[in-house]
mmCIF file of C-alpha atoms in Angstrom:
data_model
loop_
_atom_site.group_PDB
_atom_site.id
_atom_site.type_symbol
_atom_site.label_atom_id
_atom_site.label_comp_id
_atom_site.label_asym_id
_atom_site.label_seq_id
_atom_site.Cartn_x
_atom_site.Cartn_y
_atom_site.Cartn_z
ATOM 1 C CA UNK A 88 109.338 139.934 -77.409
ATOM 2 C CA UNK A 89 109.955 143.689 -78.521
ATOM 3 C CA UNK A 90 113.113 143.071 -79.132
ATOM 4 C CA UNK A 91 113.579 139.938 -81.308
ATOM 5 C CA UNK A 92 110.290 141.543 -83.162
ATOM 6 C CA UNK A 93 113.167 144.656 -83.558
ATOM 7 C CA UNK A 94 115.171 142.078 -85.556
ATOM 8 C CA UNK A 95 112.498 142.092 -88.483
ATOM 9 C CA UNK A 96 112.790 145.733 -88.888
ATOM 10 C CA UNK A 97 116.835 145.840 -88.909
ATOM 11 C CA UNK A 98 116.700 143.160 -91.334
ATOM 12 C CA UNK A 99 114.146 144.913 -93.506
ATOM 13 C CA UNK A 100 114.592 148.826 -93.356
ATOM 14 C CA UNK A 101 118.278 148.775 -92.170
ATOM 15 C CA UNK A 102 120.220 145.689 -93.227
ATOM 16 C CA UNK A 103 117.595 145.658 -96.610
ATOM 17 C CA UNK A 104 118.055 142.296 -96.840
ATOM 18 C CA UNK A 105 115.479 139.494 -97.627
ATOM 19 C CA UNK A 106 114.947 137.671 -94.707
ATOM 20 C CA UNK A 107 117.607 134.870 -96.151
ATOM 21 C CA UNK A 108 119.498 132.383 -94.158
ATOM 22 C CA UNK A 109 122.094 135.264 -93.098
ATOM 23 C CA UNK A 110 119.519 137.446 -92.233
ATOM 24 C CA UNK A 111 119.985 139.279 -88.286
ATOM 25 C CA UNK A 112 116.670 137.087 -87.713
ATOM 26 C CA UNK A 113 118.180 133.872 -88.476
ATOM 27 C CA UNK A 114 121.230 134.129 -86.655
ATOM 28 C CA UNK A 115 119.336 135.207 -83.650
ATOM 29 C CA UNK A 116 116.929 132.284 -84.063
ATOM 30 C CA UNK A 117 119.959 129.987 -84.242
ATOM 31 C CA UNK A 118 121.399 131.688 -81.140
ATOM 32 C CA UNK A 119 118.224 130.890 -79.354
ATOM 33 C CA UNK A 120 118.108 127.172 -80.256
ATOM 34 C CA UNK A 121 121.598 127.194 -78.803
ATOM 35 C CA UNK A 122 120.997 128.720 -75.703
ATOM 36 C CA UNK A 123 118.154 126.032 -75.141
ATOM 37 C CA UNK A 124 120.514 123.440 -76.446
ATOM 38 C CA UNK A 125 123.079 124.520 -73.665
ATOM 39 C CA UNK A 126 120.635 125.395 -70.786
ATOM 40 C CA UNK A 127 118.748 121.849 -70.904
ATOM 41 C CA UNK A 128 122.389 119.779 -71.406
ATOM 42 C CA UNK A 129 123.739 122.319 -68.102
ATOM 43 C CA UNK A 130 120.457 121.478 -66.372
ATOM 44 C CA UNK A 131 121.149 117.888 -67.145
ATOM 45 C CA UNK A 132 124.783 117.789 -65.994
ATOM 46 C CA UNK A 133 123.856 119.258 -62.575
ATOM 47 C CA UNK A 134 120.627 117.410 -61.850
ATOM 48 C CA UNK A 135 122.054 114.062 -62.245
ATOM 49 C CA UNK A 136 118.890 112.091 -61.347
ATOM 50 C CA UNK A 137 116.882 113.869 -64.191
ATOM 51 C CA UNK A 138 119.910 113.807 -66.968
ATOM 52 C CA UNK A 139 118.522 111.964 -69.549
ATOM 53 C CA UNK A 140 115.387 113.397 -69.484
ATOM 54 C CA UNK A 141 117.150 117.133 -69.809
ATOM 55 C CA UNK A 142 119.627 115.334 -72.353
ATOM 56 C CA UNK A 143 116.356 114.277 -74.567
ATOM 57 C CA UNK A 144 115.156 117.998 -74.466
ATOM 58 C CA UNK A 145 118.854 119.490 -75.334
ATOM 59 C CA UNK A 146 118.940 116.907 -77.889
ATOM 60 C CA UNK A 147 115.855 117.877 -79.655
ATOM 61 C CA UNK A 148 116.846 121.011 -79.615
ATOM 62 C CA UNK A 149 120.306 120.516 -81.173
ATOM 63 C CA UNK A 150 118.751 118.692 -83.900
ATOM 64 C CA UNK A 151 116.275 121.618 -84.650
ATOM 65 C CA UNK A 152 119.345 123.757 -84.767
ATOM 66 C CA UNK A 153 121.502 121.377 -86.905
ATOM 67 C CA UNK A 154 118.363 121.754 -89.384
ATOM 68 C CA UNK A 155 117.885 125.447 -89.277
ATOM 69 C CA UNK A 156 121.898 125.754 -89.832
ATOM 70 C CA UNK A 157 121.039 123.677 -93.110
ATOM 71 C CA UNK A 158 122.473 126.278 -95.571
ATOM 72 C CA UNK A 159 126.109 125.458 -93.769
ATOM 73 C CA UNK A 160 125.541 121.825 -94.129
ATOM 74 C CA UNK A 161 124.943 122.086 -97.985
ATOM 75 C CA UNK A 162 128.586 122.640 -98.403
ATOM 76 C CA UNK A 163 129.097 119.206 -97.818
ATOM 77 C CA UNK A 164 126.010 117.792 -99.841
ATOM 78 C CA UNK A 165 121.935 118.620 -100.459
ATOM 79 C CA UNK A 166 120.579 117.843 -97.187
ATOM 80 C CA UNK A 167 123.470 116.785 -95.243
ATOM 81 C CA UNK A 168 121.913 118.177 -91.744
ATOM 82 C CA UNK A 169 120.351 115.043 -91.867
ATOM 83 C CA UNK A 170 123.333 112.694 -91.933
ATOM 84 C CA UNK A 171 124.430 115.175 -88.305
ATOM 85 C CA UNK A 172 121.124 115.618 -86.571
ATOM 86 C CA UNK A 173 120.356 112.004 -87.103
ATOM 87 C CA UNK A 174 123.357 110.757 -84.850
ATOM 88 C CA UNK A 175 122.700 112.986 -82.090
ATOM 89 C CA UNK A 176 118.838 111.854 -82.011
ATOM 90 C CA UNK A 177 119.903 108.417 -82.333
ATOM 91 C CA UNK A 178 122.660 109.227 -79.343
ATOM 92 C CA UNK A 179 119.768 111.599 -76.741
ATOM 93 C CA UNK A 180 117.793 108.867 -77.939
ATOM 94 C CA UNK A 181 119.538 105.890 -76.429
ATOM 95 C CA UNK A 182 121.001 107.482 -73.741
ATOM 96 C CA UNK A 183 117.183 107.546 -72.509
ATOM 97 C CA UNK A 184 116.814 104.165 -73.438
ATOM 98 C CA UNK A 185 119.842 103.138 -71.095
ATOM 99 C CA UNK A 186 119.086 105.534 -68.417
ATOM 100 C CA UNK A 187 115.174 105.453 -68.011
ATOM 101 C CA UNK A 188 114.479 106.627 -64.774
ATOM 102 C CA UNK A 189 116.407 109.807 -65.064
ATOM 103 C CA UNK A 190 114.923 110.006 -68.686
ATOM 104 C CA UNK A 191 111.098 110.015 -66.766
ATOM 105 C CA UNK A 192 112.053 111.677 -63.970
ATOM 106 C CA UNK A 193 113.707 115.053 -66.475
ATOM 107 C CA UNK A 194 110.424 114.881 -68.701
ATOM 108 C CA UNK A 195 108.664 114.317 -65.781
ATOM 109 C CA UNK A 196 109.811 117.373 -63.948
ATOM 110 C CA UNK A 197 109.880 119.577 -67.435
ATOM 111 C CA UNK A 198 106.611 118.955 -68.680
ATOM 112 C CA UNK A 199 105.167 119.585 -64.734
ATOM 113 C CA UNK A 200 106.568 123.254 -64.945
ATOM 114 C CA UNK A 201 104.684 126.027 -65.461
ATOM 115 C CA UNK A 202 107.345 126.740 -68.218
ATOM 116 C CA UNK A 203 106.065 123.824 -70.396
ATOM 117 C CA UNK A 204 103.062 125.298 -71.761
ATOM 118 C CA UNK A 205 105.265 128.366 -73.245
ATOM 119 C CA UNK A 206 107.454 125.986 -74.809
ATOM 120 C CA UNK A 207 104.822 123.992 -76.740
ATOM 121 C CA UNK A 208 103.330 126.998 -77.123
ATOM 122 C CA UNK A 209 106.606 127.611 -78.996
ATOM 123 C CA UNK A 210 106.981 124.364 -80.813
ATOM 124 C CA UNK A 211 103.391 124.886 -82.376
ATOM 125 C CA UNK A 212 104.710 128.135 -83.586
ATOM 126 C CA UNK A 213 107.683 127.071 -85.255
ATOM 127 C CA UNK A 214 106.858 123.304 -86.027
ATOM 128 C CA UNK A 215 103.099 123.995 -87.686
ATOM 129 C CA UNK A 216 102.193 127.461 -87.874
ATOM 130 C CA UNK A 217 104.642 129.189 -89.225
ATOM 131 C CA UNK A 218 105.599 126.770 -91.784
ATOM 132 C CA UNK A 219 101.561 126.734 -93.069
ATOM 133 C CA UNK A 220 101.536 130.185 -92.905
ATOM 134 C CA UNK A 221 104.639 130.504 -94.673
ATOM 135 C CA UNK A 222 103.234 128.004 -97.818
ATOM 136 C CA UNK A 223 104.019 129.532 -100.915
ATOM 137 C CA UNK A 224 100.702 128.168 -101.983
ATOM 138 C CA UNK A 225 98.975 130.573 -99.729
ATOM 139 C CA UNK A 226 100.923 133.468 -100.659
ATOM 140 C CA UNK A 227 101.031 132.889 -104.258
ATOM 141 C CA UNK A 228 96.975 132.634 -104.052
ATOM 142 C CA UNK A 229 96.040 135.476 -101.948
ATOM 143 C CA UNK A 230 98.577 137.931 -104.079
ATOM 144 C CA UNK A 231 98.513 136.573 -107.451
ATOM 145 C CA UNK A 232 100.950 138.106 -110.307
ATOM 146 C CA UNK A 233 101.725 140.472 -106.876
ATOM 147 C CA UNK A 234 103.430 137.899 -105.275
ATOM 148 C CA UNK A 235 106.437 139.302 -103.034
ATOM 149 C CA UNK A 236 108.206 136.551 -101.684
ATOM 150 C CA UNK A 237 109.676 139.256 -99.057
ATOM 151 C CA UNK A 238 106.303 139.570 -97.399
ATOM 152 C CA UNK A 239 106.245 135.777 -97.002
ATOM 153 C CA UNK A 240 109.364 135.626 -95.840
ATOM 154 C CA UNK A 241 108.790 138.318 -93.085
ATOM 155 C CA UNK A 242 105.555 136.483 -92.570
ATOM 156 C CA UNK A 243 106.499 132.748 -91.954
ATOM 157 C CA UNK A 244 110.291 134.238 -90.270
ATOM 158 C CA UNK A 245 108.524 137.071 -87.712
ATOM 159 C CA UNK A 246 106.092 133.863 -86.579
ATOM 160 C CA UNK A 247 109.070 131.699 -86.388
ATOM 161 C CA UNK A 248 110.937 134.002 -84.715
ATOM 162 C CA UNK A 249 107.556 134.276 -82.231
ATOM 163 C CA UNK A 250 108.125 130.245 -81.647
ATOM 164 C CA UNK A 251 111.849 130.532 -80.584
ATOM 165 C CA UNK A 252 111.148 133.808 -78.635
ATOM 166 C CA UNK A 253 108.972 131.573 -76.538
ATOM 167 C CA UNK A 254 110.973 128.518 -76.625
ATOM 168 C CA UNK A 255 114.171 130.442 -75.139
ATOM 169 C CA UNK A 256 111.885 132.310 -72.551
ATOM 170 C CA UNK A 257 110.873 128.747 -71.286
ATOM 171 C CA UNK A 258 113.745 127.373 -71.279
ATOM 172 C CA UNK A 259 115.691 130.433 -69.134
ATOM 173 C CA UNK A 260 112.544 130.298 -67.174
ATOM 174 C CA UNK A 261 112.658 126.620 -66.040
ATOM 175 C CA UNK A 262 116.417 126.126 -65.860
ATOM 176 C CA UNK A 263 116.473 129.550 -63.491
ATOM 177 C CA UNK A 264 113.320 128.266 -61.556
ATOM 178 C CA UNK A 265 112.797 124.495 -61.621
ATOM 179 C CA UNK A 266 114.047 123.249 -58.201
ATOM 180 C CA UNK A 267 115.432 119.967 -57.321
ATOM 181 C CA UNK A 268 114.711 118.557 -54.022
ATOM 182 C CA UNK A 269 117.634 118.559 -51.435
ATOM 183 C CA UNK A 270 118.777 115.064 -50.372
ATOM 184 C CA UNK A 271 118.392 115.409 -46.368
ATOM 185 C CA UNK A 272 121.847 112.965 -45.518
ATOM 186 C CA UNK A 273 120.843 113.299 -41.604
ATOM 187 C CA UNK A 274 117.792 111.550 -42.139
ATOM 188 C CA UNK A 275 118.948 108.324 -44.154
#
């Protein structure tokens, strides 16, 4: 936790930048989506009889990334994350549809961790409370003709970065921890 809360300062009192979409914070945050992204879709390849329940999760994920890599995707067009994370929902989507016992059984055994609590934990973070926090409204309100948009910004991105903190934790803790029962072959 220290050390993605380290990120704010670099960004601020080192890098003197303004919390932006290149910002050390950012990048890191975008780094942690991927790590999730690739530790549920390695936990799904190896468990076989949960995949599309750990593909679901990775594919959540990936879309959450896709979005929060938005400034790249504006090359193309306005909002063109959408027209990539869209796909891939569609695709983890289906995939569960096709494959619904392994889709159960992976939620099932994700959302029975003790790991699952820290990631909606998470998901609150970034999904609702950072984003009200981070209203404009708010900050516009409470500081007036003061308004700094940096102190939003390091308001609604530290909280954020809080939210993905917690999401990667999860995530490392369940795919290091989660075990999969052993298949006894003398037995069947």
């Amino acid at each position: 936790m220290a050390a993605s809360t380290s990120l704010l300062f670099i960004d601020i009192l080192v890098l003197k930048n303004d919390l932006g979409e290149d910002s050390a914070t950012e990048i890191v945050a975008e780094i942690m989506l991927l790590v999730v992204v690739v530790l549920f879709t390695r936990k799904g390849i190896r468990e076989p009889e949960y995949r599309a329940g750990f593909f679901l999760v990775a594919g959540f994920f990936a879309c959450m990334l896709i979005r929060e890599l938005d400034q790249l995707f504006d090359y193309i067009a306005h909002g063109a994350w959408f027209w990539f994370a869209a796909p891939l929902a569609a695709a983890a989507v289906l995939y569960a549809l096709l494959h619904p016992r392994t889709a159960t059984g992976g939620l099932y055994q994700f959302v029975s961790h003790r790991s699952y609590g820290m990631m909606v934990t998470g998901l609150l973070i970034v999904l609702v409370f950072s984003r009200l926090f981070g209203m404009g409204i708010l900050w516009r309100g409470m500081m007036g003709d003061d308004f700094n948009r940096l102190a939003k910004n390091l308001a609604e991105e530290g909280c954020e970065l809080l939210g993905y903190t917690l999401c990667l934790l999860s995530a490392v803790i369940f795919y290091r921890t989660a075990t999969v029962p052993v298949k006894n072959d003398c037995t069947e």
